[in-house]
Structures are given as structure tokens and as C-alpha cells.
XYZ file of C-alpha atoms in Angstrom:
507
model
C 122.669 -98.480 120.535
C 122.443 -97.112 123.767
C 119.701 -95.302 125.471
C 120.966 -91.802 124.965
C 121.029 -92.625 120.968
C 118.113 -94.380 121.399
C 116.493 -91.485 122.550
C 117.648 -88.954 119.955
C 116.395 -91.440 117.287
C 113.387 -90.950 119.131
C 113.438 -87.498 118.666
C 114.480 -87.267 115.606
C 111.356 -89.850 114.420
C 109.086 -87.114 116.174
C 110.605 -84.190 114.400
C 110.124 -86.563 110.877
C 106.709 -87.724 111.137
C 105.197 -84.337 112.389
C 106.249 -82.077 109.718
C 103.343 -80.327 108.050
C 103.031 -77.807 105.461
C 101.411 -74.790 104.873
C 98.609 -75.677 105.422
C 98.894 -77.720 108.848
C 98.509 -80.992 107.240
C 101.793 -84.226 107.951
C 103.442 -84.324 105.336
C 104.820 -87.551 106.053
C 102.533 -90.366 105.335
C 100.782 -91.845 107.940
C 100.470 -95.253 106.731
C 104.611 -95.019 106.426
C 104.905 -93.892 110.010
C 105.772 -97.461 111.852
C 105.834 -97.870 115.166
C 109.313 -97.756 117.062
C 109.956 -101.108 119.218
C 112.787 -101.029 121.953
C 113.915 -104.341 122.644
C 116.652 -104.481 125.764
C 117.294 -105.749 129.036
C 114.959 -104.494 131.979
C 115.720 -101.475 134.231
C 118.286 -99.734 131.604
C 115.887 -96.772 131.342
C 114.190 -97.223 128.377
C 110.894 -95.815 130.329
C 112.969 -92.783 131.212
C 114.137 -91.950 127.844
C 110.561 -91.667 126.838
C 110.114 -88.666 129.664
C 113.253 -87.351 128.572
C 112.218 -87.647 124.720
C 108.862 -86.104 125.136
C 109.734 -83.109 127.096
C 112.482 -82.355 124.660
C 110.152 -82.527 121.550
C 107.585 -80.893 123.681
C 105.190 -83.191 123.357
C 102.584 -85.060 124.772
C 103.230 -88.488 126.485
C 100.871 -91.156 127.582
C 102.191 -94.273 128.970
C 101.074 -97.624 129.735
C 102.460 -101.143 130.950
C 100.306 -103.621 128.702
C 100.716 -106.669 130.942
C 98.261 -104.604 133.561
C 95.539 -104.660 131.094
C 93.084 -107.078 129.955
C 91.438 -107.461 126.361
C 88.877 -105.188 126.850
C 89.953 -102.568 128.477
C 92.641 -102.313 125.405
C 90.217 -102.750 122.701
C 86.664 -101.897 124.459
C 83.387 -103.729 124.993
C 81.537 -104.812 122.636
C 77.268 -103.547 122.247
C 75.197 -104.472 120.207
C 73.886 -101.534 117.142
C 71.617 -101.860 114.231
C 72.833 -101.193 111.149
C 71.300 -100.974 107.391
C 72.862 -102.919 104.503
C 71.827 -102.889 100.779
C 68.244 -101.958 102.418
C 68.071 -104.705 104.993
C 68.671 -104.067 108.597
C 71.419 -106.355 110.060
C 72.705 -106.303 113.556
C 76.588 -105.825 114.355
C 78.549 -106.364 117.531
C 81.205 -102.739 117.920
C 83.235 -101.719 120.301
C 83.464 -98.879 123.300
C 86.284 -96.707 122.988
C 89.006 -98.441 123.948
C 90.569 -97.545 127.378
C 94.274 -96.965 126.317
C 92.743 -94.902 122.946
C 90.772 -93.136 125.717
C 93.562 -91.780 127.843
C 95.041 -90.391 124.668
C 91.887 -88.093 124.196
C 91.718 -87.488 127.594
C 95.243 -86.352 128.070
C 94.997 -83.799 124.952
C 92.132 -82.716 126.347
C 93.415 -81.819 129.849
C 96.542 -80.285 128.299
C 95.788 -79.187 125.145
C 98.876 -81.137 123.548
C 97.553 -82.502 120.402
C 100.640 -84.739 119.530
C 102.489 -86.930 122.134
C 104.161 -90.628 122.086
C 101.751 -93.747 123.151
C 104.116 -95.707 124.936
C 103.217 -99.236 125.417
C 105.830 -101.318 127.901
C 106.398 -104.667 128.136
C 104.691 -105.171 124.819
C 106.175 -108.836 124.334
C 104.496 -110.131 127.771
C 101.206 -109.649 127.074
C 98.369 -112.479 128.035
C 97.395 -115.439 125.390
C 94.242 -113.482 124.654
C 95.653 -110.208 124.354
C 98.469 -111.264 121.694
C 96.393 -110.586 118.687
C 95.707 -107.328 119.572
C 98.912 -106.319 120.406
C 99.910 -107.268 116.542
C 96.596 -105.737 115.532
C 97.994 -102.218 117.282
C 101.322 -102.833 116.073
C 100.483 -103.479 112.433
C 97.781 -100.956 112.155
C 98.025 -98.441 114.709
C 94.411 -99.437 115.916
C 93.045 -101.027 118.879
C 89.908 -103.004 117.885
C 88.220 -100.360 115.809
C 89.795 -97.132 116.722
C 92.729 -95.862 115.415
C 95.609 -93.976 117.880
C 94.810 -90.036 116.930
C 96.980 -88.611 114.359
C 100.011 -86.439 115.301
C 100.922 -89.431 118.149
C 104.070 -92.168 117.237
C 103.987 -95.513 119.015
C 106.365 -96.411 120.830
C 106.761 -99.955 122.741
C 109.067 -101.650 124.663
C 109.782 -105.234 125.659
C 112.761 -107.403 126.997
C 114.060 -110.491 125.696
C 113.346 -113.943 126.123
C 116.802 -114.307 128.304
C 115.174 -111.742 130.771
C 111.754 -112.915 130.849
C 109.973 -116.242 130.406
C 106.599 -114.815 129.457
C 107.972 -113.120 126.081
C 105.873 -113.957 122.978
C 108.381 -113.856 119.784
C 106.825 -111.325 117.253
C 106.788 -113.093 113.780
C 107.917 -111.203 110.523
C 104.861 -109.638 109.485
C 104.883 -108.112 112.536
C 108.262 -106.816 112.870
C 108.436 -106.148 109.351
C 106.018 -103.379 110.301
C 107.996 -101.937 113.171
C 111.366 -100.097 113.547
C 113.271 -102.345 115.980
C 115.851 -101.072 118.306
C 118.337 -102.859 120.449
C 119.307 -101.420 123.922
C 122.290 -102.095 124.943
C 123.857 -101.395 128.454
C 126.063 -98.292 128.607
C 127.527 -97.373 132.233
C 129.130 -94.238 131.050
C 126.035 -93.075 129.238
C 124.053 -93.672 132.689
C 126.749 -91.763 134.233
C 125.647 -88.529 132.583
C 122.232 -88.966 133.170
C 122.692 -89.514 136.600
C 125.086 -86.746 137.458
C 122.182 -84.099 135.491
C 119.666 -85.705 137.707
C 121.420 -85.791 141.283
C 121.807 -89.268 141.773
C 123.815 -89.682 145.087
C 127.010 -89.094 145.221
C 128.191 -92.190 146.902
C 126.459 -94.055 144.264
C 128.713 -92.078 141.617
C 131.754 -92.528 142.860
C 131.355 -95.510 143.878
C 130.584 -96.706 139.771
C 133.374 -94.438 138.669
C 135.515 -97.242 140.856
C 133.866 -100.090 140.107
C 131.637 -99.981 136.945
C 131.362 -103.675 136.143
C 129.166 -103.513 138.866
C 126.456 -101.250 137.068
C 124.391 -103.750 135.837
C 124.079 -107.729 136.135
C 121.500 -110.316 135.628
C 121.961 -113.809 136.396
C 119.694 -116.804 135.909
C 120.356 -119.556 138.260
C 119.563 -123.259 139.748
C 119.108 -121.104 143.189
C 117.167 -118.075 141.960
C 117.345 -114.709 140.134
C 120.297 -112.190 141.165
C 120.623 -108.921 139.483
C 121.572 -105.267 139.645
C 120.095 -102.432 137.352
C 120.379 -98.955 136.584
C 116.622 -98.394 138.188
C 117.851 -100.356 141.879
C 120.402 -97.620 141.428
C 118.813 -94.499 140.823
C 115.553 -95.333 142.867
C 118.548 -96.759 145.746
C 120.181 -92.921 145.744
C 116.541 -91.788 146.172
C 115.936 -93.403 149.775
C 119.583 -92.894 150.761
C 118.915 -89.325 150.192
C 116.003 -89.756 152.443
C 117.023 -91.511 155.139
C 120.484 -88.816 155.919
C 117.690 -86.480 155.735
C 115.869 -87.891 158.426
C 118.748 -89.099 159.892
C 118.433 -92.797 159.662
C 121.117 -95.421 159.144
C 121.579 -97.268 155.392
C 122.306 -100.487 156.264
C 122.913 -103.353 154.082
C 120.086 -104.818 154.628
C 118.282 -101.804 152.988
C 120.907 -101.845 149.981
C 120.246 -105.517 149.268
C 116.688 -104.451 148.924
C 117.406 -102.500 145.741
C 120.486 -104.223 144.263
C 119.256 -107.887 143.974
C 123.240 -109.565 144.105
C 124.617 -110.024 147.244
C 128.205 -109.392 146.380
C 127.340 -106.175 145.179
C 125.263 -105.065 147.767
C 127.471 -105.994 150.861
C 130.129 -104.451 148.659
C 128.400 -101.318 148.355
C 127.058 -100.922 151.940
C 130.712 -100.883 152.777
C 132.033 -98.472 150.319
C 128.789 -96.035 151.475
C 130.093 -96.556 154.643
C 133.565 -95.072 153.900
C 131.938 -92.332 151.646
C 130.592 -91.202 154.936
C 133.320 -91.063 156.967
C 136.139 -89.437 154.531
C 133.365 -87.197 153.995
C 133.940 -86.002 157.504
C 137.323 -86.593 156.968
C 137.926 -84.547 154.434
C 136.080 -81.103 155.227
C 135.530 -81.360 151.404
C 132.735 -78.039 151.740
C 134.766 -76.371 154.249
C 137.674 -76.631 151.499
C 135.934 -75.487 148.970
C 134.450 -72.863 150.378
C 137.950 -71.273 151.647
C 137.020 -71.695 155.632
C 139.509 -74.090 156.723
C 143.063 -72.860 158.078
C 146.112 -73.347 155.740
C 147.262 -76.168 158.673
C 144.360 -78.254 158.315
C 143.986 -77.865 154.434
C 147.833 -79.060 154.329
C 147.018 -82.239 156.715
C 143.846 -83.380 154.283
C 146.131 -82.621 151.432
C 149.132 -84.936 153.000
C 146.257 -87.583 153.984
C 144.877 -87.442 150.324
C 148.330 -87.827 148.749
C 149.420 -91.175 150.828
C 145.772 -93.085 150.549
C 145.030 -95.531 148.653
C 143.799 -95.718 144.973
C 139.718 -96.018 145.907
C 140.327 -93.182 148.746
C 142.050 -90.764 146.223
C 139.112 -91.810 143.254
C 136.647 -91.251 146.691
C 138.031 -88.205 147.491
C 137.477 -86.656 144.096
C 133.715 -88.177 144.151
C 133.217 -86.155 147.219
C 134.409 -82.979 145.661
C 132.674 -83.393 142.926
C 129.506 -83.923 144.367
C 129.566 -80.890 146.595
C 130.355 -78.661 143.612
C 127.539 -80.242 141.708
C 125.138 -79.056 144.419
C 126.057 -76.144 144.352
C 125.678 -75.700 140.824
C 122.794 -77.440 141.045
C 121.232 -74.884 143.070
C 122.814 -71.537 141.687
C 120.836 -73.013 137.982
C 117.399 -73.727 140.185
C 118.115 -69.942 141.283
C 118.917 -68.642 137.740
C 115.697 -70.662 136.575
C 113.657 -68.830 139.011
C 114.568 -65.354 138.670
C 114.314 -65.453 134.739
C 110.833 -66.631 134.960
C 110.189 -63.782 138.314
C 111.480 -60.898 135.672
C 108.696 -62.150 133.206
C 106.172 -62.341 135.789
C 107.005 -58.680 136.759
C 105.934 -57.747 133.434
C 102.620 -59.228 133.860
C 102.463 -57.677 137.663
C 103.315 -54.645 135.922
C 100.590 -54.207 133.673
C 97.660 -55.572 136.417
C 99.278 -53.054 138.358
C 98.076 -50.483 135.634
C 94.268 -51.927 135.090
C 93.470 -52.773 138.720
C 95.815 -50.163 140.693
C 99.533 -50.787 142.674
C 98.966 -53.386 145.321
C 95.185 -54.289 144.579
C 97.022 -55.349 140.964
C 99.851 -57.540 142.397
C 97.067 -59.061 144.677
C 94.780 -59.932 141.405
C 98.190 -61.319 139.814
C 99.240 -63.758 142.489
C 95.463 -64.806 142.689
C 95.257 -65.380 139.065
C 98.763 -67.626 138.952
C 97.654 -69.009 142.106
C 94.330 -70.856 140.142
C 96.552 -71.549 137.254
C 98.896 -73.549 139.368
C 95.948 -75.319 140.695
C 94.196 -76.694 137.684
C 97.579 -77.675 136.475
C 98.463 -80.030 139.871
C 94.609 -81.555 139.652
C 95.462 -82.270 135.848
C 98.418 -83.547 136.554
C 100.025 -81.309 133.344
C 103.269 -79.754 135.431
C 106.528 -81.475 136.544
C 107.675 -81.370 139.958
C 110.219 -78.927 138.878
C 107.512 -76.719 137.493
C 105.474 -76.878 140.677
C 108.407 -76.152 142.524
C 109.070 -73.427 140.526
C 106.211 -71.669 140.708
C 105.499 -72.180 144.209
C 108.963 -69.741 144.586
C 107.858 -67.069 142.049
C 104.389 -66.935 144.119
C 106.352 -67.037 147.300
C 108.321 -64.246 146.177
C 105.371 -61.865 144.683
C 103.605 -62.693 148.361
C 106.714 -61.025 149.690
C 106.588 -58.237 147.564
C 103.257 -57.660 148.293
C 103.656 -57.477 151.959
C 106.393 -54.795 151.576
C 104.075 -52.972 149.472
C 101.062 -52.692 151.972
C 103.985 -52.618 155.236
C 104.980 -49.334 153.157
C 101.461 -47.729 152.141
C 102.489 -47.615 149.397
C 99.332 -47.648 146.576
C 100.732 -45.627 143.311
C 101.168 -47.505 140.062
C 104.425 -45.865 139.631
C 105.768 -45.939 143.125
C 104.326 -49.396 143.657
C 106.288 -51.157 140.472
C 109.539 -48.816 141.099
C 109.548 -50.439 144.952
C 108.968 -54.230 142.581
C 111.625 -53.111 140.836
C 114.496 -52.257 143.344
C 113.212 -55.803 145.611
C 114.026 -57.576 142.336
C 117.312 -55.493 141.719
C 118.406 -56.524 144.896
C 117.716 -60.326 144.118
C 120.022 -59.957 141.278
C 122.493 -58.530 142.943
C 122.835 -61.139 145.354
C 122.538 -63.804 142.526
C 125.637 -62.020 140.693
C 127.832 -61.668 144.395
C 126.671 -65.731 144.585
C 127.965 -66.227 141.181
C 131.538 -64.650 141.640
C 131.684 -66.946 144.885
C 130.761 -70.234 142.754
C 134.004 -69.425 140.601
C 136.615 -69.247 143.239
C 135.039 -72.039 144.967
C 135.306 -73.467 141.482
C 139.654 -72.967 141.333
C 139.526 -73.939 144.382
C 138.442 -77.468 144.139
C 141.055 -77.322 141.311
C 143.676 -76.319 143.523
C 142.702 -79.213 146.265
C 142.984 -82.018 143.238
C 146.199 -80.209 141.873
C 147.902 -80.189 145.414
C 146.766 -83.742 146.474
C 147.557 -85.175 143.283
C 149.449 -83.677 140.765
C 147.997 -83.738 136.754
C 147.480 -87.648 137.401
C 144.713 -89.770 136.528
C 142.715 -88.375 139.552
C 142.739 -85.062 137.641
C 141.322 -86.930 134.875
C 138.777 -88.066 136.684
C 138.072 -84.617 137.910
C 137.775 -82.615 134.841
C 135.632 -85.880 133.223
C 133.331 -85.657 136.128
C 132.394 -81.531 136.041
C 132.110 -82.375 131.928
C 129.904 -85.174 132.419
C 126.861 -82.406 134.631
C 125.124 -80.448 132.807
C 125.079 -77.985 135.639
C 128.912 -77.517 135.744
C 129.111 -76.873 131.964
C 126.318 -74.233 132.327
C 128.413 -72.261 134.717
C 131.678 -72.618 132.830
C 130.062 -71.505 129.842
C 128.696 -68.321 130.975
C 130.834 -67.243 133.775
C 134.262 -69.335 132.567
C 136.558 -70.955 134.575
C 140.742 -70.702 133.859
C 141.312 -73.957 135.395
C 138.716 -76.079 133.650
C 139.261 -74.483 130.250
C 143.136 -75.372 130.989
C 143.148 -78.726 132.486
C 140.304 -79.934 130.107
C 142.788 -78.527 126.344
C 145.664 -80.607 128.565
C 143.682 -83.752 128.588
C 142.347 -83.598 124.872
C 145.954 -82.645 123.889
C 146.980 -85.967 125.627
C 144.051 -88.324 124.381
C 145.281 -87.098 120.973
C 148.916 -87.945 121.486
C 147.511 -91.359 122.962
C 145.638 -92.225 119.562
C 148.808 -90.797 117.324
C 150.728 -93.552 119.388
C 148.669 -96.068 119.153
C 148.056 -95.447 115.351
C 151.652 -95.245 114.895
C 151.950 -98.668 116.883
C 149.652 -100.642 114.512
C 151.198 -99.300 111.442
C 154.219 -101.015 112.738
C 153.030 -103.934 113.581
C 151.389 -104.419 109.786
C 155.163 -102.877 108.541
């Protein structure tokens, strides 16, 4: 399967083994729960999907890559105790807790997330002397003496032996114990992942073009050459960087992240034509409705006459600035539901500690809570983010509050109250904008190319982000829903066709 199935099974095993019933206890037997092994080729995103998997289930998730450890910080160190047998004192060798069993405890401790995945990577690489444990914690859930805490499925991942020359084969015991799963490369599947995570644009399109050249690995007599879906995304993370900053991406700096030559160098050049029919195009100026009707008619004319990978370019590029924007209208949307539910909270401190003084004790108050959770490491960078606006925003109601005199409970919260009114009033003016700018982008594709296979391209894209298909759904879009009922209309006549082709062939 491939990594988005992968990781609903994943799910799905959570949702299984942590059923309880009335009265708290699992109600699926622990000594039935096995251990889930992913077995695929590296840099596919199997460490990913376990993120993606645990923040889903909302659950805990404590990783670890096994070929960093040695025996006893996985199973402990061993002391020395005195212990009484049948009435005779005998001495036993046990074991500290074990480091790995350790950072479980810790974690739910920190968070207060009693159930979680134990990921263990690279499981089939471990050292000579670590083997046995490995099929000790496989078998039995245990490293050394002490069991993983109840309320957390294991979950490894290894590669195989094609990949890596280290792997250890697991015998049948062992994987008669496990539930095995086989990763398989999926470009497409990527795809979607990458456009709901804002992998580069150039990357993108350039993949949409070319996807044979998504992921490679080649053993031979002059070395190791290869190209995975982690170059990528961690590639589109410096690129993004460096235009920041504006510094060049050269090939040299591609080649650093997608091991094969030939799809490097080919890649530095297509980022370099990105670039430029970026500028060519005006794509933002376009979609915002700010170019004149006789430059919009030139890009459509140059569009039109280019070449296949321009025209399948030239969509990448609008498609990338809408996602963006969407992007950022959802970030927006994020923030102002959770500001309206901090109001609530601002109101009542308002009413205990009195107007202003009670905003002031609010933002102090969120402003500790955001700090334990940064040194505990328990919020994403999104959350951070997020909350770093809401308290920038309730500092800037505050200010207007003591700029005004104002100190009232009831005038203090009614001034709150018309700031945020105004916020949402600008969200709902940035909304209507989204949707022209939304036809619009329609209207370049239609003019440049007709209902082609560019348009196909087009309405796959927007259906592929997650942040597009927000928008449509609440706010709609006439050209989506109408383009998208073409295409399915089509695909369907395709498959009659072909159905109706086969049947004569076995006639």
C-alpha cells in the first residue's frame, strides 16, 4: 500500500486497540495487540505518516531511530538487589529503566497524553548485540524487564535488504508476531501531501511534468545515486530560503539534495525557467485583476503558442499563487476562530479583575501557558505561531483600551467587541476577493487553453490542496464546481469506452 493507506491503517489500529468500556478499561486484549512493522524503501515518508497519524488520533508520539542506541540505553543497566526465595536470600542482577521506556513516561508526563505510538525506525539495522532485544520488544512489547505502558501501539520501521546492507532478516517467530506492511512508492499520493504542506512550487510542477523522476535508487560499480521524496521536500525547504534571502539555487546546491545527477542538472534548469516565466507571466498581477486587457491578451497569445512543459509550467505557476493565497486566508480563518474564543475568556477576567486590568491578567496568563508549552516541547510550530498572533492581537487591544481611558467592564468588552467586528469584516471583504481571483485564474487557463488537458491539470491541481477545497466548500466557486462535473463526466465516458472496447475484443 502506499503511505497515505498506510497511515489510515494506522489510525484505524489506534482507534481498535484503544477502545474501552464503561468503565475505562481496553477492551481489546493487550496480548492480541501486535506491533505494526513498515517495511519500504527509505525517504518515502514513512516517519512523516507517523506525525500525521498521531496528530489525527490525537495522540501521543515518541520516536526513536534504534541504530543511535546501544544495548543499554534500550534495555537499562543492570545493579545488583537482594532478593528472598523460599526463605533464603539470593542475589539477582535487574535492570534501570530503560531509556526508550523512559521517554515514554517522560513524555506523558510533560503532556499529560496517556496513549501515543512508540515509533522505533530503522528497526532491521540494529547492532549484533542489540538484535535480541529488538525481537525481545517486538515479541513482547518489553525492553529487558519493562513493558511499553499500556494505551501506546508500536510501531517500527525498516528498509529492505536492496536498500541497505546492514538489514538483519526477522525470522518467523518474529514476524509471526507483527503486522507487516509494505510501502510502496506513490508520486501522486506525495503530490497531495505536498501541495497541503507548501512544498515549492517549482518542485510541483516540475513532478506534475516529469514524475518518473520522483523517486530512484540505484546501486552501482561507481557508487550510490538516488532521489527521494525527503531530498524533495527538505530541497523546497532551502529554496524557499534562499529567494527569501535572496540567494541564487544553483545546481550545485540541488545536487546536494537529489543524489542523481541527471535529475539534478535537469531540475536546476527547469527551476531556472520556473523563475523566469514567473516574471514572464505576471501570474499574481493576473490574478489579482491589475494588469491592462493589452498585456493580459499578450501573456494569453504567449501561453497559447509555447510549448507543452511551458503551458504544464504556466498552470504550476498559477496554481501555486492561488494556493498561497488560500493558504493564508485558512491561517487567517484559524486565527480569528480561536481570537473569538479567547474573547470569551477576556470577557469574563474582564468581570473578576476589572476592564483593562482583566485583559492585562488574560494575556499574562496565556503568555505563561505558551511558555511551559515551548520548554516542553508539547506545541507545533503552527500552534506557536498561532498563538503568538492571538497574543499579538489582545496586546493591541489592550493598548486601544488604555490610549482610550477607557476602564468599565461594559465599555471595555463593547470597544473588544467592535476591534474584533472590524477584523471580521475585513476577513469577509478578503474572502469575496479570493473568489473572483478564484474565476479569474479560470478565465486565464480557459483563454490560454481551451477545456484541454491543461485544464485538467488545473482543476486536478486546486482538488489535490486541501486549502483550495476548504474555500470552495464554504464560499463555492461556479467555475470549479463546473469544470470539475465536465471532467468526471468525461473520465466516465473514457471507462464506458474502454469497457465497451474489451468486451469486443473477448466478442
Amino acid at each position: 500500500m502506499n503511505v497515505k493507506e498506510a497511515k489510515q491503517e494506522i489510525c484505524n489500529t489506534l482507534r481498535a486497540y484503544h477502545r474501552k468500556d464503561e468503565a475505562g478499561n481496553y477492551l481489546y486484549p493487550l496480548v492480541r495487540q501486535r506491533p505494526i512493522l513498515l517495511m519500504g524503501p527509505p525517504g518515502i515518508g514513512k516517519t512523516a505518516i507517523m506525525e500525521q497519524a498521531a496528530r489525527e488520533s490525537r495522540v501521543g508520539l515518541v520516536s526513536y531511530t534504534i541504530t543511535h542506541h546501544t544495548r543499554q540505553s534500550a534495555i537499562g543497566l543492570p545493579h545488583i538487589e537482594t532478593r528472598t526465595y523460599q526463605g533464603t536470600e539470593r542475589i539477582v542482577t535487574e535492570y534501570t529503566l530503560s531509556e526508550i521506556i523512559a521517554s515514554v513516561y517522560e513524555y506523558m508526563e510533560k503532556t499529560g497524553k496517556k496513549e501515543g505510538i512508540l515509533f522505533i525506525d530503522e528497526i532491521n539495522c540494529v547492532s549484533e548485540t542489540l538484535a535480541p532485544t529488538m525481537l525481545q520488544f517486538l515479541q513482547n512489547k518489553m525492553f529487558g524487564s519493562h513493558k511499553v505502558p499500556d494505551g501506546w501501539m508500536i510501531v517500527a520501521a525498516g528498509n529492505p535488504p536492496e536498500y541497505n546492507k546492514s538489514v538483519r532478516e526477522f525470522d518467523i517467530v518474529t514476524l509471526d508476531r507483527v503486522r507487516k506492511i509494505g510501502i510502496e512508492v506513490d508520486v501522486d499520493v506525495w503530490m497531495e501531501y505536498a501541495w497541503a504542506h507548501g512544498v515549492h512550487g517549482a518542485i510541483l510542477s516540475y513532478l506534475n511534468i516529469k514524475k518518473d523522476r520522483f523517486y530512484l535508487v540505484e546501486n552501482t560499480v561507481d557508487g550510490k545515486f538516488f532521489v527521494t521524496a525527503r531530498g524533495w521536500e527538505d530541497l523546497s525547504e532551502l529554496i524557499k530560503s534562499y529567494e527569501a534571502l535572496d540567494i541564487p539555487v544553483t545546481k550545485e546546491l540541488v545536487q546536494q539534495f537529489l543524489q542523481k545527477e541527471e535529475v539534478a542538472d535537469d531540475f536546476a534548469a527547469y527551476y531556472q525557467l520556473y523563475c523566469k516565466y514567473g516574471e514572464d507571466y505576471a501570474i499574481p498581477e493576473i490574478v489579482e485583476g491589475s494588469i491592462d486587457s493589452g498585456e493580459y491578451e499578450k501573456r494569453v497569445a504567449m501561453a497559447s503558442e509555447s510549448s507543452f512543459e511551458e503551458r504544464f509550467t504556466v498552470v504550476g505557476l498559477v496554481l501555486a499563487c492561488l494556493a498561497q493565497r488560500m493558504e493564508k486566508q485558512e491561517r487567517t480563518d484559524s486565527h480569528l476562530y480561536q481570537l473569538h474564543t479567547a474573547l470569551k475568556y477576556v470577557k469574563d477576567s474582564m468581570e473578576k479583575k476589572g476592564g483593562a486590568q482583566g485583559m492585562a491578567s488574560y494575556i499574562s496568563f496565556r503568555e505563561d501557558g505558551l511558555k511551559v508549552k515551548i520548554e516542553n516541547e508539547i506545541a507545533s510550530k503552527k500552534e506557536i505561531e498561532e498563538e503568538r498572533w492571538i497574543l499579538a492581537r489582545l496586546k493591541e487591544y489592550e493598548l486601544i483600551l488604555k490610549k482610550e481611558h477607557l476602564s468599565d467592564n461594559g465599555q471595555c468588552f463593547e470597544r473588544v467587541r467592535q476591534l474584533f467586528a472590524k477584523e471580521v469584516k475585513e476577513r469577509k471583504s478578503r474572502v469575496a476577493s479570493l473568489k473572483e481571483e478564484l474565476e479569474r485564474a479560470f478565465s486565464f487557463v480557459k483563454d490560454c487553453f481551451g477545456d484541454d488537458q491543461e485544464m485538467v491539470l488545473f482543476v486536478s491541481g486546486l482538488s489535490r490542496n486541501e486549502s483550495v477545497m476548504k474555500f470552495v466548500g464554504e464560499h463555492g466557486c461556479d467555475s470549479y464546481f463546473c469544470y470539475s462535473e465536465a471532467l468526471l463526466y468525461r473520465k466516465q465516458e473514457e471507462q464506458l469506452k474502454k469497457a465497451i472496447k474489451e468486451e469486443m475484443k473477448n466478442d
